Amino acid sequence: MPEQIAVLTPSVPTSSDWRLSLWAHVRAHRVAALGLGLALFGVLVLLVQSLLQLATVELGAGLRYAMLGGAAGLAATALGALPALGLRSVPQKLEDSLLGFAAGMMLAASAFSLLLPGLEAGADILGNKPLGAAVVVLGMALGVLLMLGLDEFTPHEHEQTGRSGPVPERYDRVWLFVFAIALHNLPEGMAIGVSFSQGNMSVGLPLTTAIALQDIPEGLAVALALRSAGLTPRLAVLVAAASGLLEPLGALLGVGLSSGFALAYPIGLGLAAGAMLFVVSHEVIPQTHRNGHQTPATIGLMIGFALMMVLDTALG
């Protein structure tokens, strides 16, 4: 019996395990580490700027909307986790279909709520459509580089390729899955912050609606994974809800990102779109195809894309 308990109990690495694993990973990926360090320094500057703005007496409409949007994403994640109080699992085909639906909404949100407004804003600011498009593409490249760096140095689990980042072997794969979902929430929150940074409801409202809707199946997936790892229903729901905390933080970053010089707005929209497209292609779609349910997942993706397109037309 003691041996069975030892097998079922997730092992947690010590601080020395983490330091050794991280240092070895940095030495093996020096260029990526340098790029990520510079990116994180810029993110920290943006976060401080946003927090200082948040502490002022009069808050701008964009910041208020962004924080409400980030809170909506957090609430949707918690709402999605609630059914895990009574459920231990859902049919795998249904789970893959729901994640496909979420991927479709993220794809459409990137196109209709981020890239198209970014192209329009860039063209208006520079008075030239090709130059405006180049600015948005630059933002997309920055978003992809940021997510590549985070993907390389954040411990998480890929279904096809296994563990990523500086991960001690003793670390339980369920918690790596939780880290992966939490990592997804950062670019979503940044997208919300950037879209509301100019106080433009026609851009921010449909995007926030789409992100909140697709956060529901993600919250459920995390909670069910934690229940399968042996956590109590209440604790699994709490941890799953906490995975959405990066959305309000990302919203703050998004406001800081686009509240500087004029071109920061289209660059920020492109950055958020690039980060979200990276997450969909690198994480979500492979996750939906891992169990042979490609067709239901693809149908879910198409439904999600169409719904987001309608929402953008109706609310924009």
Short mmCIF file of C-alpha atoms in Angstrom, two decimals:
data_model
loop_
_atom_site.label_atom_id
_atom_site.label_comp_id
_atom_site.label_asym_id
_atom_site.label_seq_id
_atom_site.Cartn_x
_atom_site.Cartn_y
_atom_site.Cartn_z
CA MET A 1 0.00 0.00 0.00
CA PRO A 2 2.72 2.61 0.74
CA GLU A 3 4.25 1.88 -2.66
CA GLN A 4 0.91 2.53 -4.38
CA ILE A 5 0.53 5.83 -2.59
CA ALA A 6 3.99 6.85 -3.68
CA VAL A 7 3.11 6.14 -7.31
CA LEU A 8 -0.15 8.05 -7.25
CA THR A 9 1.23 11.12 -5.46
CA PRO A 10 2.60 13.76 -7.89
CA SER A 11 6.26 14.46 -7.16
CA VAL A 12 7.36 18.07 -6.80
CA PRO A 13 10.91 19.06 -7.71
CA THR A 14 13.10 20.83 -5.19
CA SER A 15 14.48 24.33 -5.73
CA SER A 16 17.90 22.85 -6.52
CA ASP A 17 16.28 20.70 -9.24
CA TRP A 18 14.80 23.80 -10.80
CA ARG A 19 18.07 25.80 -10.66
CA LEU A 20 20.12 23.02 -12.24
CA SER A 21 17.53 22.35 -14.94
CA LEU A 22 17.08 26.04 -15.76
CA TRP A 23 20.82 26.75 -15.91
CA ALA A 24 21.41 23.76 -18.19
CA HIS A 25 18.57 24.91 -20.45
CA VAL A 26 19.94 28.47 -20.63
CA ARG A 27 23.40 27.21 -21.58
CA ALA A 28 21.90 25.08 -24.34
CA HIS A 29 19.77 27.94 -25.72
CA ARG A 30 21.84 31.10 -25.17
CA VAL A 31 20.40 33.13 -28.04
CA ALA A 32 16.79 32.33 -27.10
CA ALA A 33 17.56 33.14 -23.47
CA LEU A 34 19.00 36.55 -24.42
CA GLY A 35 16.02 37.36 -26.61
CA LEU A 36 13.54 36.29 -23.94
CA GLY A 37 15.39 38.31 -21.31
CA LEU A 38 15.13 41.46 -23.43
CA ALA A 39 11.46 40.76 -24.15
CA LEU A 40 10.67 40.22 -20.48
CA PHE A 41 12.46 43.44 -19.56
CA GLY A 42 10.26 45.31 -22.02
CA VAL A 43 7.17 43.56 -20.65
CA LEU A 44 8.16 44.56 -17.11
CA VAL A 45 8.50 48.20 -18.17
CA LEU A 46 5.05 48.07 -19.78
CA LEU A 47 3.55 46.48 -16.68
CA VAL A 48 4.99 49.18 -14.40
CA GLN A 49 3.66 51.85 -16.76
CA SER A 50 0.19 50.30 -16.65
CA LEU A 51 0.22 49.95 -12.86
CA LEU A 52 1.22 53.60 -12.48
CA GLN A 53 -1.62 54.58 -14.78
CA LEU A 54 -3.96 52.35 -12.79
CA ALA A 55 -2.94 54.13 -9.58
CA THR A 56 -3.85 57.59 -10.86
CA VAL A 57 -7.01 59.30 -9.71
CA GLU A 58 -8.65 59.46 -13.14
CA LEU A 59 -8.50 56.25 -15.12
CA GLY A 60 -8.77 56.38 -18.87
CA ALA A 61 -11.73 54.64 -20.46
CA GLY A 62 -9.40 52.26 -22.28
CA LEU A 63 -7.79 51.03 -19.08
CA ARG A 64 -11.14 50.58 -17.35
CA TYR A 65 -12.51 48.57 -20.26
CA ALA A 66 -9.32 46.52 -20.49
CA MET A 67 -9.44 45.56 -16.82
CA LEU A 68 -13.12 44.65 -17.11
CA GLY A 69 -12.31 42.55 -20.18
CA GLY A 70 -9.47 40.77 -18.39
CA ALA A 71 -11.77 40.11 -15.43
CA ALA A 72 -14.38 38.69 -17.85
CA GLY A 73 -11.80 36.23 -19.17
CA LEU A 74 -10.91 35.18 -15.63
CA ALA A 75 -14.59 34.77 -14.73
CA ALA A 76 -15.24 32.69 -17.86
CA THR A 77 -12.35 30.37 -16.99
CA ALA A 78 -13.78 29.93 -13.49
CA LEU A 79 -17.27 29.35 -14.91
CA GLY A 80 -15.97 26.68 -17.24
CA ALA A 81 -14.25 24.91 -14.34
CA LEU A 82 -17.39 24.71 -12.17
CA PRO A 83 -18.89 21.56 -13.79
CA ALA A 84 -15.82 19.67 -12.55
CA LEU A 85 -17.39 19.80 -9.08
CA GLY A 86 -19.67 16.99 -10.25
CA LEU A 87 -17.86 15.59 -13.30
CA ARG A 88 -14.69 13.54 -13.42
CA SER A 89 -14.44 13.49 -17.21
CA VAL A 90 -16.24 14.24 -20.47
CA PRO A 91 -16.16 12.20 -23.70
CA GLN A 92 -12.86 12.80 -25.48
CA LYS A 93 -14.62 13.60 -28.75
CA LEU A 94 -16.64 16.34 -27.01
CA GLU A 95 -13.53 17.79 -25.37
CA ASP A 96 -11.67 17.92 -28.69
CA SER A 97 -14.70 19.51 -30.38
CA LEU A 98 -14.90 22.20 -27.68
CA LEU A 99 -11.19 22.97 -27.97
CA GLY A 100 -11.60 23.14 -31.76
CA PHE A 101 -14.43 25.62 -31.21
CA ALA A 102 -12.10 27.69 -29.02
CA ALA A 103 -9.39 27.58 -31.69
CA GLY A 104 -11.83 28.79 -34.34
CA MET A 105 -12.85 31.76 -32.22
CA MET A 106 -9.21 32.65 -31.57
CA LEU A 107 -8.40 32.49 -35.28
CA ALA A 108 -11.33 34.72 -36.22
CA ALA A 109 -10.58 37.12 -33.37
CA SER A 110 -6.99 37.44 -34.60
CA ALA A 111 -8.19 38.25 -38.10
CA PHE A 112 -11.28 40.40 -37.58
CA SER A 113 -10.61 42.06 -34.21
CA LEU A 114 -6.83 42.49 -34.31
CA LEU A 115 -5.26 42.35 -37.76
CA LEU A 116 -7.91 44.25 -39.74
CA PRO A 117 -8.13 47.14 -37.22
CA GLY A 118 -4.33 47.14 -37.03
CA LEU A 119 -4.00 47.42 -40.81
CA GLU A 120 -6.52 50.26 -40.86
CA ALA A 121 -4.82 52.12 -38.01
CA GLY A 122 -1.36 51.67 -39.53
CA ALA A 123 -2.52 52.98 -42.90
CA ASP A 124 -4.22 56.00 -41.28
CA ILE A 125 -1.17 56.91 -39.19
CA LEU A 126 1.41 56.53 -41.97
CA GLY A 127 -0.83 57.52 -44.87
CA ASN A 128 0.35 54.48 -46.78
CA LYS A 129 -1.25 51.03 -46.83
CA PRO A 130 1.89 48.96 -47.57
CA LEU A 131 3.82 50.71 -44.78
CA GLY A 132 0.86 50.26 -42.44
CA ALA A 133 0.81 46.55 -43.26
CA ALA A 134 4.57 46.33 -42.65
CA VAL A 135 4.11 47.81 -39.18
CA VAL A 136 1.46 45.19 -38.34
CA VAL A 137 3.69 42.41 -39.68
CA LEU A 138 6.49 43.71 -37.46
CA GLY A 139 4.14 43.45 -34.49
CA MET A 140 3.19 39.90 -35.49
CA ALA A 141 6.86 38.94 -35.64
CA LEU A 142 7.44 40.36 -32.15
CA GLY A 143 4.45 38.41 -30.82
CA VAL A 144 5.73 35.15 -32.31
CA LEU A 145 9.25 35.75 -30.95
CA LEU A 146 7.85 36.44 -27.49
CA MET A 147 5.80 33.24 -27.51
CA LEU A 148 8.74 31.23 -28.90
CA GLY A 149 10.86 32.44 -26.00
CA LEU A 150 8.18 31.69 -23.44
CA ASP A 151 7.57 28.30 -25.04
CA GLU A 152 11.27 27.49 -24.79
CA PHE A 153 11.74 28.56 -21.17
CA THR A 154 8.36 27.93 -19.55
CA PRO A 155 7.82 24.40 -18.22
CA HIS A 156 4.83 22.78 -19.92
CA GLU A 157 3.73 19.67 -21.78
CA HIS A 158 3.23 19.15 -25.53
CA GLU A 159 1.05 16.21 -26.47
CA GLN A 160 3.14 15.22 -29.49
CA THR A 161 6.69 16.23 -28.54
CA GLY A 162 6.56 15.83 -24.78
CA ARG A 163 7.94 18.17 -22.16
CA SER A 164 9.24 21.62 -23.03
CA GLY A 165 11.28 24.11 -21.12
CA PRO A 166 13.58 23.59 -18.12
CA VAL A 167 11.57 20.71 -16.64
CA PRO A 168 12.99 18.34 -14.01
CA GLU A 169 12.01 14.78 -14.90
CA ARG A 170 10.18 14.31 -11.61
CA TYR A 171 7.65 17.02 -12.42
CA ASP A 172 4.13 15.68 -12.93
CA ARG A 173 2.76 16.09 -16.50
CA VAL A 174 -0.69 17.24 -15.33
CA TRP A 175 0.83 20.34 -13.78
CA LEU A 176 2.75 20.97 -16.98
CA PHE A 177 -0.60 20.95 -18.80
CA VAL A 178 -1.91 23.54 -16.32
CA PHE A 179 1.13 25.74 -16.99
CA ALA A 180 0.52 25.42 -20.74
CA ILE A 181 -3.09 26.62 -20.44
CA ALA A 182 -2.04 29.47 -18.16
CA LEU A 183 0.58 30.46 -20.74
CA HIS A 184 -2.16 30.58 -23.40
CA ASN A 185 -4.04 33.15 -21.34
CA LEU A 186 -1.25 35.75 -21.48
CA PRO A 187 -1.59 36.68 -25.18
CA GLU A 188 -5.37 36.57 -24.85
CA GLY A 189 -5.22 39.14 -22.06
CA MET A 190 -2.75 41.24 -24.04
CA ALA A 191 -5.15 41.20 -26.99
CA ILE A 192 -7.95 42.46 -24.76
CA GLY A 193 -5.75 45.25 -23.37
CA VAL A 194 -4.54 46.41 -26.77
CA SER A 195 -8.03 46.31 -28.31
CA PHE A 196 -9.45 48.53 -25.56
CA SER A 197 -6.40 50.81 -25.22
CA GLN A 198 -7.92 53.52 -27.41
CA GLY A 199 -11.32 53.24 -25.72
CA ASN A 200 -12.71 51.68 -28.92
CA MET A 201 -15.63 49.43 -28.01
CA SER A 202 -16.14 48.30 -31.63
CA VAL A 203 -12.74 46.56 -31.50
CA GLY A 204 -12.59 45.45 -27.88
CA LEU A 205 -16.12 44.17 -27.25
CA PRO A 206 -16.32 41.42 -29.91
CA LEU A 207 -12.77 40.31 -29.16
CA THR A 208 -13.40 40.08 -25.42
CA THR A 209 -16.65 38.19 -26.05
CA ALA A 210 -14.82 35.66 -28.22
CA ILE A 211 -11.99 35.16 -25.74
CA ALA A 212 -14.38 34.77 -22.82
CA LEU A 213 -16.44 32.16 -24.70
CA GLN A 214 -13.40 30.08 -25.61
CA ASP A 215 -12.06 30.33 -22.03
CA ILE A 216 -15.00 28.20 -20.83
CA PRO A 217 -13.89 24.89 -22.39
CA GLU A 218 -10.28 25.63 -21.42
CA GLY A 219 -11.28 26.06 -17.77
CA LEU A 220 -13.18 22.78 -17.86
CA ALA A 221 -10.24 20.95 -19.46
CA VAL A 222 -7.85 22.13 -16.74
CA ALA A 223 -10.23 21.26 -13.90
CA LEU A 224 -10.88 17.76 -15.24
CA ALA A 225 -7.16 17.15 -15.73
CA LEU A 226 -6.53 18.13 -12.11
CA ARG A 227 -9.32 15.87 -10.89
CA SER A 228 -7.77 12.97 -12.81
CA ALA A 229 -4.50 13.72 -11.00
CA GLY A 230 -6.21 13.11 -7.66
CA LEU A 231 -7.11 16.62 -6.50
CA THR A 232 -10.39 17.13 -4.70
CA PRO A 233 -13.18 18.66 -6.84
CA ARG A 234 -13.09 21.96 -4.96
CA LEU A 235 -9.30 22.33 -5.17
CA ALA A 236 -9.28 21.35 -8.86
CA VAL A 237 -11.83 24.07 -9.64
CA LEU A 238 -9.90 26.68 -7.64
CA VAL A 239 -6.61 25.91 -9.38
CA ALA A 240 -8.29 25.89 -12.80
CA ALA A 241 -9.87 29.27 -12.07
CA ALA A 242 -6.49 30.61 -10.95
CA SER A 243 -5.02 29.64 -14.33
CA GLY A 244 -7.04 32.53 -15.75
CA LEU A 245 -5.24 35.14 -13.63
CA LEU A 246 -2.83 35.84 -16.48
CA GLU A 247 -5.67 37.40 -18.49
CA PRO A 248 -6.07 40.52 -16.30
CA LEU A 249 -2.26 40.72 -16.10
CA GLY A 250 -2.04 40.44 -19.88
CA ALA A 251 -4.70 43.14 -20.24
CA LEU A 252 -2.51 45.50 -18.20
CA LEU A 253 0.44 44.68 -20.42
CA GLY A 254 -1.63 45.29 -23.52
CA VAL A 255 -2.67 48.75 -22.36
CA GLY A 256 0.93 49.64 -21.54
CA LEU A 257 2.06 48.27 -24.88
CA SER A 258 -0.19 50.50 -26.95
CA SER A 259 -0.38 53.66 -24.84
CA GLY A 260 2.91 55.18 -26.00
CA PHE A 261 3.68 56.60 -29.44
CA ALA A 262 1.02 56.45 -32.15
CA LEU A 263 2.43 53.45 -34.02
CA ALA A 264 2.38 51.42 -30.80
CA TYR A 265 -1.33 50.75 -31.35
CA PRO A 266 -1.09 48.90 -34.71
CA ILE A 267 2.15 47.24 -33.57
CA GLY A 268 0.41 46.09 -30.40
CA LEU A 269 -2.54 44.71 -32.35
CA GLY A 270 -0.14 42.82 -34.59
CA LEU A 271 1.81 41.51 -31.60
CA ALA A 272 -1.32 40.20 -29.89
CA ALA A 273 -2.50 38.60 -33.16
CA GLY A 274 0.86 36.96 -33.76
CA ALA A 275 0.93 35.57 -30.23
CA MET A 276 -2.60 34.18 -30.52
CA LEU A 277 -1.95 32.63 -33.93
CA PHE A 278 1.17 30.98 -32.52
CA VAL A 279 -0.81 29.49 -29.64
CA VAL A 280 -3.55 28.16 -31.95
CA SER A 281 -1.12 26.55 -34.40
CA HIS A 282 1.48 25.36 -31.90
CA GLU A 283 -0.74 24.18 -29.05
CA VAL A 284 -4.51 24.13 -29.48
CA ILE A 285 -4.97 22.48 -32.90
CA PRO A 286 -2.41 19.71 -32.23
CA GLN A 287 -4.17 19.12 -28.90
CA THR A 288 -7.52 18.59 -30.68
CA HIS A 289 -6.02 16.11 -33.18
CA ARG A 290 -4.15 13.91 -30.73
CA ASN A 291 -6.90 11.26 -30.31
CA GLY A 292 -8.07 10.78 -33.89
CA HIS A 293 -11.01 13.21 -33.64
CA GLN A 294 -9.82 15.54 -36.39
CA THR A 295 -13.22 15.83 -38.09
CA PRO A 296 -15.27 16.82 -35.00
CA ALA A 297 -12.48 19.20 -33.97
CA THR A 298 -12.41 20.79 -37.42
CA ILE A 299 -16.20 21.18 -37.45
CA GLY A 300 -15.96 22.81 -34.02
CA LEU A 301 -13.26 25.14 -35.36
CA MET A 302 -15.46 26.19 -38.29
CA ILE A 303 -18.43 26.84 -36.00
CA GLY A 304 -16.26 28.91 -33.65
CA PHE A 305 -14.80 30.89 -36.56
CA ALA A 306 -18.25 31.60 -38.02
CA LEU A 307 -19.67 32.63 -34.63
CA MET A 308 -16.81 35.04 -34.02
CA MET A 309 -17.24 36.51 -37.49
CA VAL A 310 -20.93 37.14 -36.79
CA LEU A 311 -20.15 38.62 -33.36
CA ASP A 312 -17.59 40.96 -34.89
CA THR A 313 -20.13 42.10 -37.48
CA ALA A 314 -22.96 42.51 -34.97
CA LEU A 315 -20.97 44.11 -32.13
CA GLY A 316 -18.36 45.94 -34.16
#
